[in-house]
Amino acid sequence: MPMSAAADRTAVLALAAALVLGSAACDAAAPSEGPPSYTTLTIATSESSGMTAVLAAAFHTHHLDVVVEVRSNPRDVHDRELPGLLASDAAPDLVLLNSLGLAPPGSIRSLDDHARQYGWTRTYPASLLDQWRASDDGHQLGGGHLWAAPAGFSLVGAYYNKELASRLGITAAAGSRQLDAACTRAKAAGVLPIQLGNEQGHASLLFQSLTDSADGAARATDWVNGRTGTTLQQGGRHAAEALAEWAGRGCFPADANTVDLPGAAAAFGAGAGLYLVDGSWDAQPIDRAMHGKVGFLPFVGDNGRATGIGTSVAYAVPARARHPDAAAAFLDFLNSPEAAQIEFNAGFLPVAHADQVTTDPGSVMNDIARAWARVNEDDGLVNFFNNSTATMNTTLTEQTQRLLARQTSPTAFLTAVQEDWERAH
């Protein structure tokens, strides 16, 4: 995810339909003059692929009386400023939620009425919509009121370099035992086994993928949702021990804690690393760098069932929004066939109509689509551990960095993670 000190502010009209997904965000531009009478719908986001801007332009072509303005910030800035933004008299009409815990109680509207109005419970698979349900106090996730609506799902799995796998005689597979064996063979051949950037805590993707495949999606989901009495002591212990051992064996880059995820993805695209555990949001740059030479796999447990970390880019309507009905209409547009193709082009799995999207036969997005289908068939989708509490992202960043640097033990790592969880649940 690109990080910059200044916010990007993009005014999106029909003309913006020419935006190219994945391009750098544009500098601030004044909105063109709209119709004689029009509504300005404002969206605050940290989504960095350009998808939201293109969705906004497409929505405008169907609602010429609505001008959509997208304001984008890096995720850390967006999350930090979100409570103040929601409390402001100038609150936007839609805000991206990276976690339900980031929105103070009473600061966003329940979408229950809009869900009934538009029939979203028929459009969205229940398990995917439930990721954005919570009790009024926010302590119990996965049920209760609907607070946000999805705008394209992401899936985490293992990208692999097909040429390196062939040269090493490795049949690519994503599981603890397979990755351990690949580490041994790749190291012996002088090949970096697993590319990794952990400056912002993305080793948590590997930690969670190993945990989910060991414990199963149902148990991992209970922990994310705050179900009383759940812990990560079984699969989590195995995963933490694997990370510590692989770090000690040199299976990751020596400078992993000082490289961010985009940097690791770029290094992988340049041929450094047999595997990279990353999300579908990085599919486009990886595919451009390694077109036809990169694959993608879900993690599979010893029981043969696939699991995958995944959630959606999701938008909520602030309690202080000036145009809640126009905001709901935009959210409903997100599950149209037109939006599905835009979402897929940006590296996201569509909210609906996945059977109607098309892509280049050589694109890694085909592997990602197959992985998505298998994960859903095995009921294996798990929300990000980072979303289990408002502070878990910080905790996982700090603790995975210490684990890789051998400044903490797997036991102490798990204790710190569980203590954060218990403070919130």
Coordinates of C-alpha atoms in Angstrom, one line a residue:
M1 CA 0.0 0.0 0.0
P2 CA 1.6 3.3 -1.0
M3 CA 2.4 5.5 1.9
S4 CA 2.8 9.3 1.6
A5 CA 2.7 12.3 4.0
A6 CA 0.0 14.2 2.2
A7 CA -3.5 13.2 1.5
D8 CA -4.7 12.8 -2.1
R9 CA -7.9 14.5 -3.0
T10 CA -9.6 13.5 -6.2
A11 CA -12.8 14.9 -7.6
V12 CA -14.5 12.2 -9.6
L13 CA -16.9 12.9 -12.4
A14 CA -17.8 11.0 -15.6
L15 CA -14.5 12.2 -17.1
A16 CA -12.7 10.2 -14.4
A17 CA -13.8 6.9 -16.0
A18 CA -10.6 7.1 -18.0
L19 CA -8.6 6.6 -14.8
V20 CA -6.3 3.6 -15.1
L21 CA -6.4 1.2 -12.1
G22 CA -3.2 0.9 -10.2
S23 CA -1.8 4.2 -11.4
A24 CA -0.4 6.7 -8.9
A25 CA -3.1 8.9 -7.2
C26 CA -3.5 12.3 -8.9
D27 CA -2.8 15.6 -7.3
A28 CA -5.7 17.7 -6.0
A29 CA -8.0 19.0 -8.7
A30 CA -11.0 21.2 -8.4
P31 CA -14.3 19.5 -9.3
S32 CA -15.8 20.3 -12.7
E33 CA -19.1 22.1 -12.6
G34 CA -21.9 19.7 -12.1
P35 CA -25.5 19.8 -13.3
P36 CA -27.6 22.9 -12.2
S37 CA -28.8 21.0 -9.2
Y38 CA -26.7 18.2 -7.9
T39 CA -25.5 16.4 -4.7
T40 CA -21.8 16.1 -3.8
L41 CA -21.2 12.7 -2.3
T42 CA -18.0 12.6 -0.3
I43 CA -16.0 9.5 0.3
A44 CA -13.0 9.2 2.7
T45 CA -10.9 6.1 2.0
S46 CA -7.4 4.5 2.4
E47 CA -7.9 2.1 -0.5
S48 CA -4.9 2.7 -2.7
S49 CA -5.4 0.7 -5.9
G50 CA -7.6 3.4 -7.5
M51 CA -10.7 1.1 -7.5
T52 CA -12.8 3.5 -5.4
A53 CA -12.2 6.4 -7.8
V54 CA -13.2 4.3 -10.8
L55 CA -16.3 2.9 -9.0
A56 CA -17.2 6.5 -8.2
A57 CA -16.9 7.6 -11.9
A58 CA -19.0 4.6 -13.0
F59 CA -21.7 5.4 -10.4
H60 CA -21.8 9.0 -11.6
T61 CA -22.7 7.9 -15.2
H62 CA -25.9 6.3 -13.8
H63 CA -26.6 9.2 -11.4
L64 CA -25.8 12.4 -13.2
D65 CA -27.2 14.5 -10.4
V66 CA -24.6 13.0 -7.9
V67 CA -21.0 14.3 -8.1
V68 CA -18.7 11.9 -6.2
E69 CA -15.6 13.3 -4.5
V70 CA -13.0 10.7 -3.2
R71 CA -10.5 11.8 -0.6
S72 CA -7.7 9.3 0.0
N73 CA -5.1 9.0 2.7
P74 CA -2.6 6.3 3.6
R75 CA -4.1 3.7 5.9
D76 CA -2.2 4.8 9.1
V77 CA -3.3 8.4 8.6
H78 CA -6.9 7.4 7.7
D79 CA -7.3 5.2 10.7
R80 CA -5.7 7.8 13.1
E81 CA -7.9 10.6 11.8
L82 CA -11.1 8.5 11.5
P83 CA -12.7 9.2 15.0
G84 CA -12.2 13.0 14.5
L85 CA -13.6 12.8 11.0
L86 CA -16.7 11.0 12.1
A87 CA -17.3 13.5 14.9
S88 CA -16.8 16.5 12.6
D89 CA -19.7 18.7 11.4
A90 CA -18.1 18.2 7.9
A91 CA -18.2 14.4 8.2
P92 CA -18.1 12.7 4.7
D93 CA -21.0 10.7 3.4
L94 CA -19.0 7.4 3.3
V95 CA -15.9 6.3 5.1
L96 CA -13.8 3.2 4.6
L97 CA -13.6 1.0 7.7
N98 CA -10.4 -1.0 8.1
S99 CA -11.9 -2.4 11.3
L100 CA -15.2 -2.0 13.0
G101 CA -13.3 -1.2 16.2
L102 CA -12.0 2.0 14.8
A103 CA -15.5 3.7 14.7
P104 CA -16.5 5.0 18.2
P105 CA -20.0 3.8 19.3
G106 CA -22.7 6.0 17.8
S107 CA -20.5 7.5 15.1
I108 CA -21.8 5.4 12.2
R109 CA -25.3 4.4 11.1
S110 CA -26.8 1.0 11.1
L111 CA -27.4 -0.2 7.5
D112 CA -30.1 -2.6 8.4
D113 CA -32.9 -0.6 6.8
H114 CA -30.9 -0.2 3.6
A115 CA -30.0 -3.9 3.5
R116 CA -33.7 -4.7 3.6
Q117 CA -34.6 -2.0 1.0
Y118 CA -32.0 -3.2 -1.5
G119 CA -32.2 -6.9 -0.6
W120 CA -28.5 -7.2 0.3
T121 CA -29.1 -10.4 2.3
R122 CA -30.0 -12.1 -1.0
T123 CA -27.0 -10.5 -2.9
Y124 CA -24.2 -11.1 -0.4
P125 CA -23.2 -14.5 1.0
A126 CA -24.1 -14.4 4.7
S127 CA -20.6 -15.2 5.9
L128 CA -19.2 -12.3 4.0
L129 CA -21.8 -9.8 5.2
D130 CA -21.5 -11.0 8.8
Q131 CA -17.9 -9.7 8.9
W132 CA -19.4 -6.2 9.2
R133 CA -22.0 -7.0 11.8
A134 CA -21.5 -6.3 15.5
S135 CA -23.3 -5.7 18.7
D136 CA -24.1 -2.1 19.7
D137 CA -21.1 -2.0 22.1
G138 CA -18.8 -3.5 19.5
H139 CA -17.5 -6.2 21.8
Q140 CA -19.1 -9.1 19.9
L141 CA -18.4 -9.3 16.1
G142 CA -20.1 -11.4 13.5
G143 CA -23.7 -10.8 14.5
G144 CA -26.1 -7.9 15.4
H145 CA -26.5 -4.8 13.3
L146 CA -24.9 -4.3 9.9
W147 CA -22.5 -1.3 10.1
A148 CA -20.7 -1.4 6.7
A149 CA -21.2 -2.8 3.2
P150 CA -18.5 -4.6 1.1
A151 CA -16.9 -3.1 -2.0
G152 CA -14.7 -6.0 -3.2
F153 CA -13.0 -8.7 -1.2
S154 CA -9.4 -9.5 -0.8
L155 CA -7.8 -12.9 -0.3
V156 CA -4.4 -13.7 1.2
G157 CA -2.4 -16.7 -0.1
A158 CA 1.0 -17.7 -1.3
Y159 CA 2.3 -16.3 -4.5
Y160 CA 5.1 -18.5 -6.0
N161 CA 7.7 -18.1 -8.7
K162 CA 7.0 -20.8 -11.2
E163 CA 10.4 -20.7 -12.8
L164 CA 12.2 -21.0 -9.4
A165 CA 9.9 -23.8 -8.3
S166 CA 10.6 -25.7 -11.6
R167 CA 14.4 -25.2 -11.2
L168 CA 14.3 -26.5 -7.7
G169 CA 12.1 -29.4 -8.5
I170 CA 9.4 -28.2 -6.0
T171 CA 5.7 -28.8 -6.5
A172 CA 4.3 -25.5 -5.1
A173 CA 2.0 -26.0 -2.1
A174 CA 1.0 -23.7 0.8
G175 CA 1.1 -25.5 4.1
S176 CA 3.4 -25.5 7.1
R177 CA 5.2 -28.8 6.1
Q178 CA 5.5 -27.8 2.5
L179 CA 6.9 -24.4 3.3
D180 CA 9.4 -25.9 5.7
A181 CA 10.6 -28.4 3.1
A182 CA 10.9 -25.6 0.5
C183 CA 12.9 -23.5 2.9
T184 CA 15.5 -26.3 3.2
R185 CA 15.7 -27.0 -0.5
A186 CA 15.8 -23.3 -1.6
K187 CA 18.4 -22.4 1.0
A188 CA 20.6 -25.2 -0.2
A189 CA 20.4 -23.9 -3.7
G190 CA 21.1 -20.3 -2.7
V191 CA 17.5 -19.2 -3.3
L192 CA 15.6 -17.0 -0.9
P193 CA 12.8 -19.2 0.3
I194 CA 10.2 -16.6 1.5
Q195 CA 10.2 -13.0 0.5
L196 CA 8.9 -10.8 3.4
G197 CA 8.4 -7.2 4.3
N198 CA 7.6 -6.6 8.0
E199 CA 8.1 -2.9 8.5
Q200 CA 4.4 -2.6 9.0
G201 CA 3.8 -6.0 10.5
H202 CA 2.9 -8.0 7.4
A203 CA 4.6 -11.1 8.9
S204 CA 1.2 -11.4 10.6
L205 CA -0.2 -12.6 7.2
L206 CA 2.1 -15.7 7.4
F207 CA 1.5 -16.2 11.1
Q208 CA -2.3 -16.1 10.6
S209 CA -2.3 -18.3 7.5
L210 CA -0.4 -21.0 9.4
T211 CA -2.7 -20.6 12.4
D212 CA -5.9 -20.8 10.3
S213 CA -4.8 -23.9 8.4
A214 CA -3.9 -25.6 11.6
D215 CA -6.9 -24.7 13.7
G216 CA -9.5 -24.5 11.0
A217 CA -11.6 -21.5 9.9
A218 CA -14.4 -21.9 12.4
R219 CA -12.1 -21.7 15.5
A220 CA -10.0 -18.9 14.1
T221 CA -13.2 -16.9 13.2
D222 CA -14.4 -17.4 16.8
W223 CA -11.2 -15.7 18.0
V224 CA -11.5 -12.8 15.6
N225 CA -15.1 -12.2 16.6
G226 CA -14.3 -12.2 20.3
R227 CA -16.1 -15.3 21.4
T228 CA -15.5 -15.8 25.1
G229 CA -12.8 -18.3 26.0
T230 CA -11.1 -18.7 22.6
T231 CA -7.3 -18.5 22.3
L232 CA -4.6 -19.1 19.6
Q233 CA -2.7 -21.5 21.8
Q234 CA -2.9 -24.5 19.5
G235 CA -2.4 -23.4 15.9
G236 CA -0.9 -20.1 17.0
R237 CA 1.8 -21.7 19.0
H238 CA 2.8 -23.8 16.0
A239 CA 2.8 -20.8 13.7
A240 CA 4.8 -18.6 16.1
E241 CA 7.4 -21.3 16.5
A242 CA 7.6 -21.8 12.7
L243 CA 8.2 -18.0 12.2
A244 CA 10.9 -17.9 14.8
E245 CA 12.6 -21.0 13.5
W246 CA 12.5 -19.9 9.8
A247 CA 13.9 -16.5 10.8
G248 CA 16.7 -18.3 12.6
R249 CA 17.4 -20.4 9.5
G250 CA 17.5 -17.4 7.2
C251 CA 14.4 -18.3 5.3
F252 CA 13.4 -14.6 5.2
P253 CA 15.4 -11.5 4.0
A254 CA 17.7 -10.3 6.7
D255 CA 16.3 -6.8 6.5
A256 CA 12.6 -7.9 6.6
N257 CA 11.8 -5.6 9.5
T258 CA 12.9 -2.5 7.6
V259 CA 11.1 -3.3 4.3
D260 CA 7.4 -2.6 3.7
L261 CA 5.0 -4.9 1.9
P262 CA 5.1 -3.0 -1.5
G263 CA 8.9 -3.2 -1.3
A264 CA 8.7 -7.0 -0.7
A265 CA 6.3 -7.4 -3.5
A266 CA 8.6 -5.4 -5.9
A267 CA 11.6 -7.6 -4.8
F268 CA 9.5 -10.7 -5.4
G269 CA 8.5 -9.4 -8.8
A270 CA 12.2 -8.9 -9.6
G271 CA 12.9 -12.6 -8.9
A272 CA 13.9 -12.5 -5.2
G273 CA 12.1 -15.3 -3.4
L274 CA 10.3 -18.5 -4.1
Y275 CA 7.2 -17.6 -2.1
L276 CA 5.5 -14.3 -1.0
V277 CA 2.6 -14.4 1.3
D278 CA 0.5 -11.5 0.3
G279 CA -3.0 -10.4 -0.7
S280 CA -4.8 -10.1 -4.0
W281 CA -4.5 -6.3 -3.7
D282 CA -0.9 -6.7 -5.0
A283 CA -1.8 -9.0 -7.9
Q284 CA -1.6 -6.3 -10.6
P285 CA 2.0 -5.1 -10.0
I286 CA 3.2 -8.7 -9.4
D287 CA 1.4 -9.8 -12.6
R288 CA 3.0 -7.0 -14.6
A289 CA 6.5 -7.9 -13.4
M290 CA 6.0 -11.7 -13.8
H291 CA 3.2 -12.2 -16.2
G292 CA 2.8 -16.0 -16.9
K293 CA 5.5 -16.8 -14.4
V294 CA 3.7 -16.5 -11.1
G295 CA 1.1 -18.6 -9.4
F296 CA -1.1 -18.2 -6.3
L297 CA -2.3 -20.8 -3.9
P298 CA -4.5 -20.9 -0.8
F299 CA -3.2 -22.4 2.4
V300 CA -4.3 -26.0 3.0
G301 CA -4.4 -27.8 6.3
D302 CA -3.5 -31.4 7.1
N303 CA -7.3 -32.1 6.8
G304 CA -7.2 -31.1 3.1
R305 CA -9.4 -28.0 3.6
A306 CA -8.4 -24.7 2.3
T307 CA -8.4 -21.5 4.4
G308 CA -7.7 -17.9 3.5
I309 CA -7.5 -14.6 5.2
G310 CA -9.9 -12.3 3.6
T311 CA -12.3 -9.4 4.1
S312 CA -13.7 -6.6 2.0
V313 CA -13.0 -3.0 1.4
A314 CA -16.1 -1.9 3.3
Y315 CA -17.8 1.5 3.6
A316 CA -19.9 2.9 6.4
V317 CA -22.3 5.8 6.5
P318 CA -21.3 8.3 9.3
A319 CA -24.1 9.4 11.7
R320 CA -23.4 13.0 10.6
A321 CA -23.5 12.2 6.9
R322 CA -25.4 14.8 4.9
H323 CA -26.6 12.5 2.1
P324 CA -27.2 9.0 3.7
D325 CA -29.6 7.9 1.0
A326 CA -27.2 8.8 -1.9
A327 CA -24.5 7.0 0.1
A328 CA -26.7 3.9 0.3
A329 CA -27.4 4.0 -3.4
F330 CA -23.6 4.0 -4.0
L331 CA -23.2 1.0 -1.8
D332 CA -25.9 -0.8 -3.7
F333 CA -24.1 -0.1 -7.0
L334 CA -21.1 -2.0 -5.6
N335 CA -22.8 -5.3 -6.2
S336 CA -23.7 -4.7 -9.8
P337 CA -22.1 -6.5 -12.8
E338 CA -20.3 -3.3 -13.9
A339 CA -18.8 -2.9 -10.4
A340 CA -17.8 -6.5 -10.3
Q341 CA -15.5 -6.1 -13.3
I342 CA -14.0 -2.9 -11.8
E343 CA -13.3 -4.7 -8.5
F344 CA -11.7 -7.6 -10.3
N345 CA -9.5 -5.4 -12.4
A346 CA -8.2 -3.8 -9.2
G347 CA -7.2 -7.2 -7.7
F348 CA -10.3 -7.6 -5.6
L349 CA -12.8 -10.4 -5.7
P350 CA -16.2 -9.1 -6.7
V351 CA -19.0 -8.7 -4.1
A352 CA -21.3 -10.4 -6.6
H353 CA -21.4 -11.6 -10.3
A354 CA -18.0 -13.2 -10.1
D355 CA -19.0 -15.5 -12.9
Q356 CA -19.3 -12.6 -15.3
V357 CA -15.8 -11.1 -14.9
T358 CA -13.1 -11.6 -17.5
T359 CA -9.3 -11.3 -17.5
D360 CA -6.2 -12.2 -19.5
P361 CA -5.8 -16.1 -19.6
G362 CA -2.2 -15.7 -18.4
S363 CA -3.0 -13.4 -15.4
V364 CA -2.4 -14.6 -11.9
M365 CA -5.9 -13.3 -11.2
N366 CA -7.1 -16.6 -12.6
D367 CA -5.3 -18.5 -9.9
I368 CA -6.6 -16.1 -7.3
A369 CA -10.2 -16.6 -8.6
R370 CA -9.7 -20.4 -8.3
A371 CA -8.3 -20.1 -4.8
W372 CA -11.3 -17.8 -3.8
A373 CA -13.7 -20.5 -5.1
R374 CA -12.0 -23.2 -3.2
V375 CA -11.8 -21.3 0.1
N376 CA -15.5 -20.5 -0.1
E377 CA -16.3 -24.1 -1.0
D378 CA -14.5 -25.2 2.1
D379 CA -16.1 -22.4 4.2
G380 CA -12.5 -21.4 4.9
L381 CA -12.6 -17.5 4.9
V382 CA -11.3 -15.9 8.1
N383 CA -11.2 -12.2 8.8
F384 CA -7.8 -10.6 9.5
F385 CA -6.5 -11.1 13.1
N386 CA -5.6 -7.4 12.9
N387 CA -9.3 -6.6 12.9
S388 CA -10.0 -8.4 16.2
T389 CA -9.4 -5.3 18.3
A390 CA -8.7 -1.6 17.6
T391 CA -5.1 -2.0 18.7
M392 CA -4.3 -5.5 17.4
N393 CA -2.6 -4.2 14.2
T394 CA -0.1 -2.3 16.4
T395 CA 0.4 -5.3 18.6
L396 CA 1.0 -7.7 15.8
T397 CA 3.4 -5.3 14.1
E398 CA 5.5 -4.8 17.3
Q399 CA 5.4 -8.5 18.3
T400 CA 6.2 -10.0 14.9
Q401 CA 9.2 -7.6 14.5
R402 CA 10.5 -8.7 17.9
L403 CA 9.9 -12.4 17.0
L404 CA 11.8 -12.2 13.7
A405 CA 14.6 -10.3 15.5
R406 CA 14.7 -13.0 18.2
Q407 CA 13.9 -10.5 20.9
T408 CA 11.0 -12.4 22.2
S409 CA 9.9 -16.1 22.4
P410 CA 6.9 -17.7 20.7
T411 CA 5.3 -18.1 24.1
A412 CA 5.8 -14.4 25.0
F413 CA 4.6 -13.4 21.5
L414 CA 1.3 -15.3 22.0
T415 CA 0.8 -13.9 25.5
A416 CA 1.1 -10.3 24.2
V417 CA -1.4 -11.0 21.4
Q418 CA -3.9 -12.7 23.8
E419 CA -3.6 -9.9 26.3
D420 CA -4.6 -7.4 23.7
W421 CA -7.5 -9.5 22.7
E422 CA -8.7 -9.9 26.3
R423 CA -8.6 -6.2 26.9
A424 CA -11.1 -5.7 24.1
H425 CA -13.3 -8.7 24.6

